[in-house]
Short mmCIF file of C-alpha atoms and ligand atoms in Angstrom, two decimals:
data_model
loop_
_atom_site.label_atom_id
_atom_site.label_comp_id
_atom_site.label_asym_id
_atom_site.label_seq_id
_atom_site.Cartn_x
_atom_site.Cartn_y
_atom_site.Cartn_z
CA UNK A 1 16.74 73.99 37.15
CA UNK A 2 12.73 71.81 37.31
CA UNK A 3 12.89 67.89 36.73
CA UNK A 4 11.53 66.36 33.55
CA UNK A 5 8.29 64.54 34.19
CA UNK A 6 8.23 60.89 32.12
CA UNK A 7 5.27 60.83 30.16
CA UNK A 8 4.43 57.44 31.69
CA UNK A 9 3.89 58.45 35.52
CA UNK A 10 2.47 57.35 36.94
CA UNK A 11 5.48 54.83 36.42
CA UNK A 12 4.22 52.27 38.65
CA UNK A 13 0.38 51.48 40.26
CA UNK A 14 -0.99 49.69 42.42
CA UNK A 15 -2.31 46.42 41.58
CA UNK A 16 -5.57 45.28 42.48
CA UNK A 17 -4.94 41.42 41.38
CA UNK A 18 -2.90 40.79 45.16
CA UNK A 19 -3.97 42.35 48.06
CA UNK A 20 -0.77 43.15 50.04
CA UNK A 21 -0.17 46.13 46.75
CA UNK A 22 -3.90 46.26 46.05
CA UNK A 23 -3.89 50.33 47.58
CA UNK A 24 -1.12 51.70 48.02
CA UNK A 25 2.91 51.31 45.95
CA UNK A 26 4.94 54.37 46.85
CA UNK A 27 8.59 55.36 48.02
CA UNK A 28 11.13 53.24 46.07
CA UNK A 29 14.68 52.04 45.82
CA UNK A 30 15.70 51.45 42.02
CA UNK A 31 19.90 49.74 41.06
CA UNK A 32 20.89 49.76 38.02
CA UNK A 33 23.14 46.41 37.77
CA UNK A 34 24.00 44.32 34.47
CA UNK A 35 21.51 46.57 31.86
CA UNK A 36 18.26 46.13 34.09
CA UNK A 37 16.96 48.43 36.47
CA UNK A 38 15.99 46.94 39.76
CA UNK A 39 13.32 48.21 41.73
CA UNK A 40 12.50 47.27 45.60
CA UNK A 41 8.75 49.64 46.60
CA UNK A 42 6.62 49.41 49.49
CA UNK A 43 3.27 48.41 49.16
CA UNK A 44 0.29 48.28 50.83
CA UNK A 45 -3.15 46.48 50.44
CA UNK A 46 -6.20 46.47 53.06
CA UNK A 47 -4.48 45.19 56.12
CA UNK A 48 -2.46 49.26 55.37
CA UNK A 49 0.65 46.33 56.21
CA UNK A 50 3.64 47.81 53.88
CA UNK A 51 5.81 44.70 52.55
CA UNK A 52 8.46 44.73 50.03
CA UNK A 53 7.33 43.87 46.30
CA UNK A 54 10.12 43.93 44.06
CA UNK A 55 10.12 44.95 39.72
CA UNK A 56 12.47 44.52 37.16
CA UNK A 57 13.04 46.60 33.82
CA UNK A 58 14.82 46.81 30.83
CA UNK A 59 13.99 51.06 29.83
CA UNK A 60 13.26 52.56 33.73
CA UNK A 61 9.14 52.22 32.50
CA UNK A 62 7.64 49.70 31.41
CA UNK A 63 7.67 47.36 34.58
CA UNK A 64 7.52 43.57 35.46
CA UNK A 65 6.49 42.97 39.11
CA UNK A 66 7.23 39.47 41.30
CA UNK A 67 3.87 38.47 42.47
CA UNK A 68 4.70 38.16 46.05
CA UNK A 69 6.38 40.39 47.98
CA UNK A 70 10.80 40.24 48.83
CA UNK A 71 10.10 41.28 52.57
CA UNK A 72 7.84 40.92 55.04
CA UNK A 73 7.49 41.38 58.43
CA UNK A 74 9.96 38.66 60.09
CA UNK A 75 8.88 39.78 63.87
CA UNK A 76 7.26 41.84 66.29
CA UNK A 77 9.92 44.94 65.63
CA UNK A 78 7.90 45.43 62.59
CA UNK A 79 4.93 43.65 62.98
CA UNK A 80 2.99 47.14 61.43
CA UNK A 81 5.27 47.11 57.82
CA UNK A 82 8.52 47.14 56.40
CA UNK A 83 9.06 50.15 54.79
CA UNK A 84 10.40 52.67 52.13
CA UNK A 85 13.28 50.23 50.88
CA UNK A 86 16.61 52.26 49.16
CA UNK A 87 19.25 49.70 47.64
CA UNK A 88 22.59 50.41 47.32
CA UNK A 89 25.19 48.05 45.72
CA UNK A 90 28.72 48.18 47.34
CA UNK A 91 31.36 45.86 46.29
CA UNK A 92 29.53 43.18 44.56
CA UNK A 93 26.40 43.18 47.11
CA UNK A 94 23.38 44.60 47.36
CA UNK A 95 22.35 46.26 50.75
CA UNK A 96 19.13 47.85 51.53
CA UNK A 97 17.66 50.60 54.50
CA UNK A 98 14.38 49.68 55.40
CA UNK A 99 12.38 51.76 58.18
CA UNK A 100 11.34 48.68 60.41
CA UNK A 101 8.11 49.69 62.10
CA UNK A 102 6.45 47.67 64.87
CA UNK A 103 5.07 48.24 68.61
CA UNK A 104 6.79 50.58 70.53
CA UNK A 105 8.45 48.67 73.29
CA UNK A 106 10.87 45.66 74.11
CA UNK A 107 12.08 43.59 70.99
CA UNK A 108 14.55 40.79 71.29
CA UNK A 109 16.02 41.38 68.11
CA UNK A 110 16.79 45.28 68.21
CA UNK A 111 16.24 46.17 71.69
CA UNK A 112 14.14 48.97 73.48
CA UNK A 113 12.35 51.20 70.85
CA UNK A 114 10.51 53.84 72.12
CA UNK A 115 8.60 55.06 68.86
CA UNK A 116 8.31 51.30 66.92
CA UNK A 117 10.38 52.60 64.58
CA UNK A 118 13.48 51.57 63.54
CA UNK A 119 16.02 51.99 60.52
CA UNK A 120 17.53 49.03 59.42
CA UNK A 121 19.47 47.10 57.08
CA UNK A 122 19.75 43.67 54.66
CA UNK A 123 21.92 42.20 52.12
CA UNK A 124 21.37 39.96 49.41
CA UNK A 125 23.47 38.63 46.45
CA UNK A 126 20.32 37.92 43.89
CA UNK A 127 18.33 41.20 44.66
CA UNK A 128 15.68 38.55 46.07
CA UNK A 129 16.15 37.14 49.18
CA UNK A 130 17.21 39.23 52.12
CA UNK A 131 19.11 37.83 55.25
CA UNK A 132 18.79 41.06 58.03
CA UNK A 133 21.59 42.26 59.51
CA UNK A 134 20.43 45.37 62.24
CA UNK A 135 19.08 48.40 62.99
CA UNK A 136 21.59 51.99 62.38
CA UNK A 137 20.49 52.97 65.80
CA UNK A 138 17.45 52.09 68.56
CA UNK A 139 15.68 53.26 70.74
CA UNK A 140 14.36 56.71 68.88
CA UNK A 141 12.22 58.09 65.80
CA UNK A 142 15.00 57.92 63.31
CA UNK A 143 14.04 56.79 59.34
CA UNK A 144 15.49 58.32 56.17
CA UNK A 145 18.99 56.02 55.74
CA UNK A 146 20.53 55.02 52.82
CA UNK A 147 23.73 53.36 52.05
CA UNK A 148 26.91 55.63 50.91
CA UNK A 149 27.86 53.19 47.07
CA UNK A 150 31.47 53.65 48.15
CA UNK A 151 33.42 53.05 51.58
CA UNK A 152 34.96 56.62 53.00
CA UNK A 153 38.01 56.46 55.38
CA UNK A 154 37.93 52.96 54.39
CA UNK A 155 34.36 52.55 56.48
CA UNK A 156 31.04 52.04 55.36
CA UNK A 157 28.28 55.92 55.44
CA UNK A 158 24.89 55.93 56.02
CA UNK A 159 22.77 58.62 56.51
CA UNK A 160 20.20 58.94 59.10
CA UNK A 161 17.65 61.06 60.34
CA UNK A 162 17.54 62.55 63.88
CA UNK A 163 14.29 64.81 63.26
CA UNK A 164 14.25 67.14 61.78
CA UNK A 165 17.68 66.98 60.08
CA UNK A 166 20.13 64.83 58.11
CA UNK A 167 23.01 62.72 59.60
CA UNK A 168 25.15 60.33 59.53
CA UNK A 169 27.61 57.23 60.90
CA UNK A 170 29.70 54.63 60.15
CA UNK A 171 30.73 50.92 60.27
CA UNK A 172 33.32 48.69 59.84
CA UNK A 173 31.00 45.60 59.50
CA UNK A 174 27.13 47.20 58.86
CA UNK A 175 26.49 46.16 61.55
CA UNK A 176 27.36 48.70 64.73
CA UNK A 177 27.77 52.74 63.62
CA UNK A 178 29.16 55.01 65.47
CA UNK A 179 30.31 58.57 65.09
CA UNK A 180 26.77 60.16 64.67
CA UNK A 181 27.30 63.43 63.14
CA UNK A 182 24.64 66.38 61.94
CA UNK A 183 24.98 67.30 58.27
CA UNK A 184 22.18 69.78 57.79
CA UNK A 185 18.93 70.66 59.27
CA UNK A 186 15.54 73.08 57.55
CA UNK A 187 15.97 76.80 57.25
CA UNK A 188 12.87 77.93 58.41
CA UNK A 189 11.92 80.40 55.63
CA UNK A 190 12.40 77.79 53.00
CA UNK A 191 10.31 74.80 51.04
CA UNK A 192 12.39 72.68 53.68
CA UNK A 193 11.77 74.37 56.59
CA UNK A 194 10.05 71.77 59.06
CA UNK A 195 12.27 68.64 58.71
CA UNK A 196 14.55 67.17 56.50
CA UNK A 197 15.35 63.79 54.95
CA UNK A 198 17.90 61.65 51.94
CA UNK A 199 16.68 60.31 49.15
CA UNK A 200 18.41 58.02 46.87
CA UNK A 201 21.93 57.13 47.82
CA UNK A 202 24.08 59.86 46.91
CA UNK A 203 25.59 60.06 43.83
CA UNK A 204 29.32 60.34 43.45
CA UNK A 205 31.01 62.89 40.98
CA UNK A 206 33.88 64.92 40.99
CA UNK A 207 33.20 67.69 42.74
CA UNK A 208 31.38 66.06 45.43
CA UNK A 209 28.30 63.34 46.74
CA UNK A 210 25.66 64.74 44.72
CA UNK A 211 21.95 64.32 47.04
CA UNK A 212 18.87 64.39 46.47
CA UNK A 213 16.70 64.74 49.83
CA UNK A 214 13.56 65.52 50.95
CA UNK A 215 11.67 68.48 52.67
CA UNK A 216 8.38 70.44 53.71
CA UNK A 217 7.81 73.46 55.41
CA UNK A 218 4.92 74.40 58.26
CA UNK A 219 2.39 73.40 55.10
CA UNK A 220 3.55 69.81 55.57
CA UNK A 221 3.65 70.03 51.69
CA UNK A 222 6.85 67.70 50.51
CA UNK A 223 9.04 68.75 47.85
CA UNK A 224 12.62 67.44 46.66
CA UNK A 225 16.14 69.65 46.81
CA UNK A 226 19.73 69.06 45.85
CA UNK A 227 23.08 69.50 48.13
CA UNK A 228 26.80 68.85 47.55
CA UNK A 229 28.60 67.17 50.95
CA UNK A 230 32.99 66.66 50.44
CA UNK A 231 34.12 63.54 49.04
CA UNK A 232 36.45 62.97 52.02
CA UNK A 233 34.20 64.03 54.41
CA UNK A 234 30.59 64.39 53.49
CA UNK A 235 29.06 66.35 57.04
CA UNK A 236 30.49 68.68 55.18
CA UNK A 237 28.63 70.93 52.71
CA UNK A 238 29.76 72.08 50.15
CA UNK A 239 26.35 73.55 47.84
CA UNK A 240 22.64 73.76 48.96
CA UNK A 241 20.76 75.45 47.03
CA UNK A 242 17.36 77.76 47.73
CA UNK A 243 14.85 75.94 45.37
CA UNK A 244 13.57 73.16 45.70
CA UNK A 245 13.51 70.75 41.64
CA UNK A 246 10.37 69.04 42.22
CA UNK A 247 7.07 70.38 43.43
CA UNK A 248 3.92 68.73 43.96
CA UNK A 249 2.07 69.24 40.23
CA UNK A 250 -0.04 66.72 39.37
CA UNK A 251 -2.85 65.48 40.44
CA UNK A 252 -1.92 61.78 41.51
CA UNK A 253 1.20 63.52 43.86
CA UNK A 254 -1.69 66.03 45.20
CA UNK A 255 -3.91 63.79 45.97
CA UNK A 256 -3.64 59.99 47.81
CA UNK A 257 -3.03 58.28 50.89
CA UNK A 258 -1.29 61.45 52.08
CA UNK A 259 -1.47 64.51 50.43
CA UNK A 260 0.63 67.19 48.54
CA UNK A 261 3.94 64.21 48.08
CA UNK A 262 6.46 63.76 46.44
CA UNK A 263 9.14 62.12 47.63
CA UNK A 264 12.26 60.29 46.34
CA UNK A 265 13.74 57.42 47.29
CA UNK A 266 16.11 56.45 44.34
CA UNK A 267 18.60 58.52 41.58
CA UNK A 268 20.39 55.42 40.14
CA UNK A 269 22.85 57.49 36.96
CA UNK A 270 22.22 55.57 33.16
CA UNK A 271 23.94 57.03 30.42
CA UNK A 272 24.61 60.13 32.11
CA UNK A 273 20.63 60.90 33.25
CA UNK A 274 19.32 61.05 36.19
CA UNK A 275 16.43 58.61 37.03
CA UNK A 276 14.72 59.73 39.99
CA UNK A 277 11.89 57.67 41.08
CA UNK A 278 9.68 58.80 43.77
CA UNK A 279 6.36 58.17 46.23
CA UNK A 280 2.96 60.37 44.78
CA UNK A 281 1.02 61.42 47.36
CA UNK A 282 1.64 57.74 49.19
CA UNK A 283 -0.50 55.84 46.61
CA UNK A 284 2.05 55.87 43.07
CA UNK A 285 5.25 55.36 41.60
CA UNK A 286 6.44 58.37 39.28
CA UNK A 287 9.76 59.12 37.27
CA UNK A 288 11.85 62.45 36.31
CA UNK A 289 14.70 62.72 35.42
CA UNK A 290 18.27 65.41 34.61
CA UNK A 291 21.44 64.98 33.09
CA UNK A 292 23.96 64.65 36.17
CA UNK A 293 25.83 67.11 34.50
CA UNK A 294 23.60 69.60 34.08
CA UNK A 295 21.96 69.29 37.93
CA UNK A 296 25.41 69.53 39.08
CA UNK A 297 25.97 72.43 37.38
CA UNK A 298 22.84 74.22 38.65
CA UNK A 299 23.49 72.98 42.85
CA UNK A 300 26.80 74.26 41.93
CA UNK A 301 26.08 77.29 40.76
CA UNK A 302 23.47 77.94 42.23
CA UNK A 303 24.60 76.82 45.98
C1 LIG B 401 7.69 59.93 56.07
C2 LIG B 401 7.74 58.42 54.74
C3 LIG B 401 7.33 58.23 53.91
C4 LIG B 401 6.30 58.84 53.99
C5 LIG B 401 5.92 60.35 54.23
C6 LIG B 401 4.64 60.94 53.77
O1 LIG B 401 7.59 60.26 56.85
O2 LIG B 401 7.16 57.78 56.22
O3 LIG B 401 7.04 57.14 54.02
O4 LIG B 401 6.16 59.33 52.31
O5 LIG B 401 6.18 60.72 55.47
O6 LIG B 401 3.92 59.89 54.38
#
């Protein structure tokens, strides 16, 4: 199964009128809320520091953006950027997973970071103003976290990534996380042979949690695939097809700031369609769609 690229792609491009988003816009989050698509996207300008911008759309294709970022580095632990937002709506609030990128060392807000990378959560009631909650883990190379859109066993559940695999963690308060467990790792002979990480928040279906995740192989080509996880125990992989659903193909997926990257970070379901939003070569934002029932049936049949 292949997703269908939208003919209007890329749906968001760098904006040379604002320096903070003049160079690259990529790896967005999109939630569908009260009849509108709400996007948060990673943006870089001439200083190469990542900030998070916001845009809104009626159809998911044509976007109106705010002129200023909604999240910018606030402290030393994220001085080099706030990256790769993934927003989940849960119990009437919005939770944003983002990667804080600062300098390695000790930071009063989060603790000791060995790599300068901290997988953070923030919360908002209006999608514009965000309050930082804290990290999923500290002191390790860890990112690609995303919150499940429903609690499991009464607890918050988050993906995260301990290289080279996708992991889960659990929390009662979105501040302290425990129960870290590996979900799945790379498959050496396949497109996801080297390293994998979660995409957008998982999709709740009757058959299980459908996930769209990224992976790459020895050639460093980022592709996207699906898997199905058990509803009650999402550390159990039920299905995992061997083929990818999206591979770099368009010029803007092959050439950009980082070549050969389709990096899916949002997969809202609207009117039965999965809207997969993804970064193309770390420079622009693309959209590809698939009917949810077909993507699920294919994942079950091939997995
Ligand atoms: C990953 C992330 C993404 C990026 C990708 C490809 O490690 O940092 O932000 O899109 O690499 O460069």
